[in-house]
Amino acid sequence: MSKASGFLKEFRDFAVKGNAIDLAVGVIIGAAFGKIVDSVVKDLIMPLVNFILGGSVDFSNKFLVLSAPEGYTGPMTYADLTKAGAIVLAWGNFLTILINFLLLALVVFIIVKAINAARRKEEEAPAPEAPAEDLVVLREIRDLLKK
């Protein structure tokens, strides 16, 4: 068997193992879950922050212009400045992504904690009681009579 076919066989064995498939499913679900977290931040948390602060605060559009192109007179928006080649410190976008990460980490922590609690309950479940001594003797007698 050549090295290439051995490598392909080893890769096939790896790819069809449950762990690789579980990982792929986890990545797909994680990507979808990331969109949910983005929506929670954008559609639920940020409106509450805006309400509390008494105005429209959109962190994703907060930035600091470190260096604008010489003679630039266009709009001072993040998209226009970066398109023009300005050096922009996008701290608001970072803050939004950080909030997303913290929420994602919190949800994952809660899920893992719930799973661990369920496992502990399962492990702590009392083992079924052994039958009484006289019942064991009666069963042995019954089994002997069947023979």
Short mmCIF file of C-alpha atoms in Angstrom, two decimals:
data_model
loop_
_atom_site.label_atom_id
_atom_site.label_comp_id
_atom_site.label_asym_id
_atom_site.label_seq_id
_atom_site.Cartn_x
_atom_site.Cartn_y
_atom_site.Cartn_z
CA MET A 1 0.00 0.00 0.00
CA SER A 2 1.44 3.36 -0.97
CA LYS A 3 1.86 6.24 1.44
CA ALA A 4 -0.81 8.26 -0.42
CA SER A 5 -3.47 5.54 -0.18
CA GLY A 6 -2.55 4.94 3.48
CA PHE A 7 -2.94 8.65 4.13
CA LEU A 8 -6.32 8.72 2.34
CA LYS A 9 -7.53 5.69 4.32
CA GLU A 10 -6.44 7.31 7.57
CA PHE A 11 -8.16 10.56 6.60
CA ARG A 12 -11.37 8.70 5.66
CA ASP A 13 -11.33 6.89 9.00
CA PHE A 14 -10.89 10.20 10.79
CA ALA A 15 -13.57 12.01 8.78
CA VAL A 16 -16.26 9.41 9.38
CA LYS A 17 -15.59 9.01 13.10
CA GLY A 18 -18.30 10.35 15.35
CA ASN A 19 -16.04 13.02 16.83
CA ALA A 20 -15.33 14.66 13.46
CA ILE A 21 -19.00 14.62 12.55
CA ASP A 22 -19.95 15.98 15.99
CA LEU A 23 -17.42 18.76 15.51
CA ALA A 24 -18.85 19.64 12.10
CA VAL A 25 -22.37 19.77 13.53
CA GLY A 26 -21.10 21.92 16.39
CA VAL A 27 -19.46 24.38 14.00
CA ILE A 28 -22.63 24.68 11.92
CA ILE A 29 -24.82 25.18 14.98
CA GLY A 30 -22.26 27.61 16.42
CA ALA A 31 -22.39 29.74 13.27
CA ALA A 32 -26.17 29.87 13.42
CA PHE A 33 -26.03 30.57 17.15
CA GLY A 34 -23.62 33.45 16.47
CA LYS A 35 -26.30 35.10 14.36
CA ILE A 36 -28.77 34.72 17.19
CA VAL A 37 -26.33 36.35 19.61
CA ASP A 38 -25.72 39.19 17.13
CA SER A 39 -29.46 39.74 16.96
CA VAL A 40 -29.80 39.68 20.75
CA VAL A 41 -27.13 42.36 21.05
CA LYS A 42 -28.37 44.50 18.15
CA ASP A 43 -32.12 44.09 18.61
CA LEU A 44 -32.55 43.60 22.37
CA ILE A 45 -29.59 44.83 24.39
CA MET A 46 -28.60 47.92 22.40
CA PRO A 47 -32.16 49.35 22.40
CA LEU A 48 -32.18 48.97 26.20
CA VAL A 49 -28.79 50.70 26.42
CA ASN A 50 -30.11 53.48 24.17
CA PHE A 51 -33.22 53.82 26.35
CA ILE A 52 -31.18 53.95 29.57
CA LEU A 53 -28.70 56.46 28.14
CA GLY A 54 -31.57 58.55 26.78
CA GLY A 55 -30.46 58.64 23.17
CA SER A 56 -29.43 56.68 20.18
CA VAL A 57 -26.11 55.02 20.91
CA ASP A 58 -24.86 52.75 18.15
CA PHE A 59 -21.52 51.40 19.26
CA SER A 60 -20.83 49.81 15.88
CA ASN A 61 -20.54 53.30 14.36
CA LYS A 62 -18.27 54.71 17.05
CA PHE A 63 -14.71 55.23 15.89
CA LEU A 64 -11.73 57.50 16.20
CA VAL A 65 -10.00 58.84 13.08
CA LEU A 66 -6.27 58.50 13.60
CA SER A 67 -5.27 59.73 10.16
CA ALA A 68 -7.46 60.90 7.28
CA PRO A 69 -6.19 61.14 3.70
CA GLU A 70 -4.86 64.56 2.87
CA GLY A 71 -7.58 66.82 1.50
CA TYR A 72 -10.40 64.40 2.33
CA THR A 73 -13.71 66.27 2.37
CA GLY A 74 -16.15 63.36 2.09
CA PRO A 75 -18.58 62.12 4.69
CA MET A 76 -17.11 61.28 8.08
CA THR A 77 -18.65 57.82 8.30
CA TYR A 78 -16.69 54.67 9.05
CA ALA A 79 -17.43 53.08 5.67
CA ASP A 80 -16.49 56.20 3.68
CA LEU A 81 -13.35 56.90 5.68
CA THR A 82 -12.02 53.34 5.38
CA LYS A 83 -12.85 53.30 1.67
CA ALA A 84 -10.82 56.50 1.28
CA GLY A 85 -7.86 54.90 3.06
CA ALA A 86 -8.12 56.59 6.45
CA ILE A 87 -6.65 54.94 9.52
CA VAL A 88 -9.60 54.44 11.81
CA LEU A 89 -9.72 52.97 15.33
CA ALA A 90 -13.12 51.22 15.32
CA TRP A 91 -13.57 50.86 19.08
CA GLY A 92 -17.36 50.69 18.83
CA ASN A 93 -17.29 47.69 16.51
CA PHE A 94 -14.85 45.98 18.88
CA LEU A 95 -17.16 46.72 21.83
CA THR A 96 -20.13 45.23 19.96
CA ILE A 97 -18.15 42.07 19.14
CA LEU A 98 -16.96 41.87 22.76
CA ILE A 99 -20.56 42.06 24.00
CA ASN A 100 -21.49 39.32 21.52
CA PHE A 101 -18.66 37.14 22.83
CA LEU A 102 -19.61 37.67 26.47
CA LEU A 103 -23.24 36.80 25.76
CA LEU A 104 -22.22 33.70 23.81
CA ALA A 105 -19.87 32.63 26.60
CA LEU A 106 -22.64 33.18 29.17
CA VAL A 107 -25.14 31.08 27.22
CA VAL A 108 -22.60 28.28 26.66
CA PHE A 109 -21.75 28.36 30.39
CA ILE A 110 -25.43 28.06 31.31
CA ILE A 111 -25.92 25.15 28.89
CA VAL A 112 -22.83 23.30 30.17
CA LYS A 113 -23.90 23.93 33.76
CA ALA A 114 -27.37 22.47 33.02
CA ILE A 115 -25.84 19.41 31.33
CA ASN A 116 -23.48 18.85 34.26
CA ALA A 117 -26.36 19.16 36.73
CA ALA A 118 -28.36 16.59 34.76
CA ARG A 119 -25.37 14.22 34.72
CA ARG A 120 -24.87 14.61 38.47
CA LYS A 121 -28.54 13.81 39.08
CA GLU A 122 -28.17 10.71 36.95
CA GLU A 123 -25.05 9.63 38.84
CA GLU A 124 -26.63 10.32 42.23
CA ALA A 125 -29.76 8.28 41.47
CA PRO A 126 -29.91 5.48 43.99
CA ALA A 127 -29.19 2.02 42.69
CA PRO A 128 -32.14 -0.32 42.79
CA GLU A 129 -32.35 -2.18 46.09
CA ALA A 130 -31.26 -5.77 46.14
CA PRO A 131 -34.16 -8.17 46.55
CA ALA A 132 -34.77 -9.53 50.02
CA GLU A 133 -32.87 -12.70 51.02
CA ASP A 134 -36.01 -14.86 51.15
CA LEU A 135 -37.01 -13.69 47.66
CA VAL A 136 -33.60 -14.69 46.29
CA VAL A 137 -33.92 -18.15 47.86
CA LEU A 138 -37.45 -18.58 46.44
CA ARG A 139 -36.23 -17.64 42.94
CA GLU A 140 -33.38 -20.16 43.18
CA ILE A 141 -35.84 -22.86 44.18
CA ARG A 142 -38.14 -21.92 41.29
CA ASP A 143 -35.24 -22.04 38.81
CA LEU A 144 -34.16 -25.46 40.12
CA LEU A 145 -37.71 -26.82 39.79
CA LYS A 146 -37.89 -25.64 36.17
CA LYS A 147 -34.94 -27.89 35.27
#
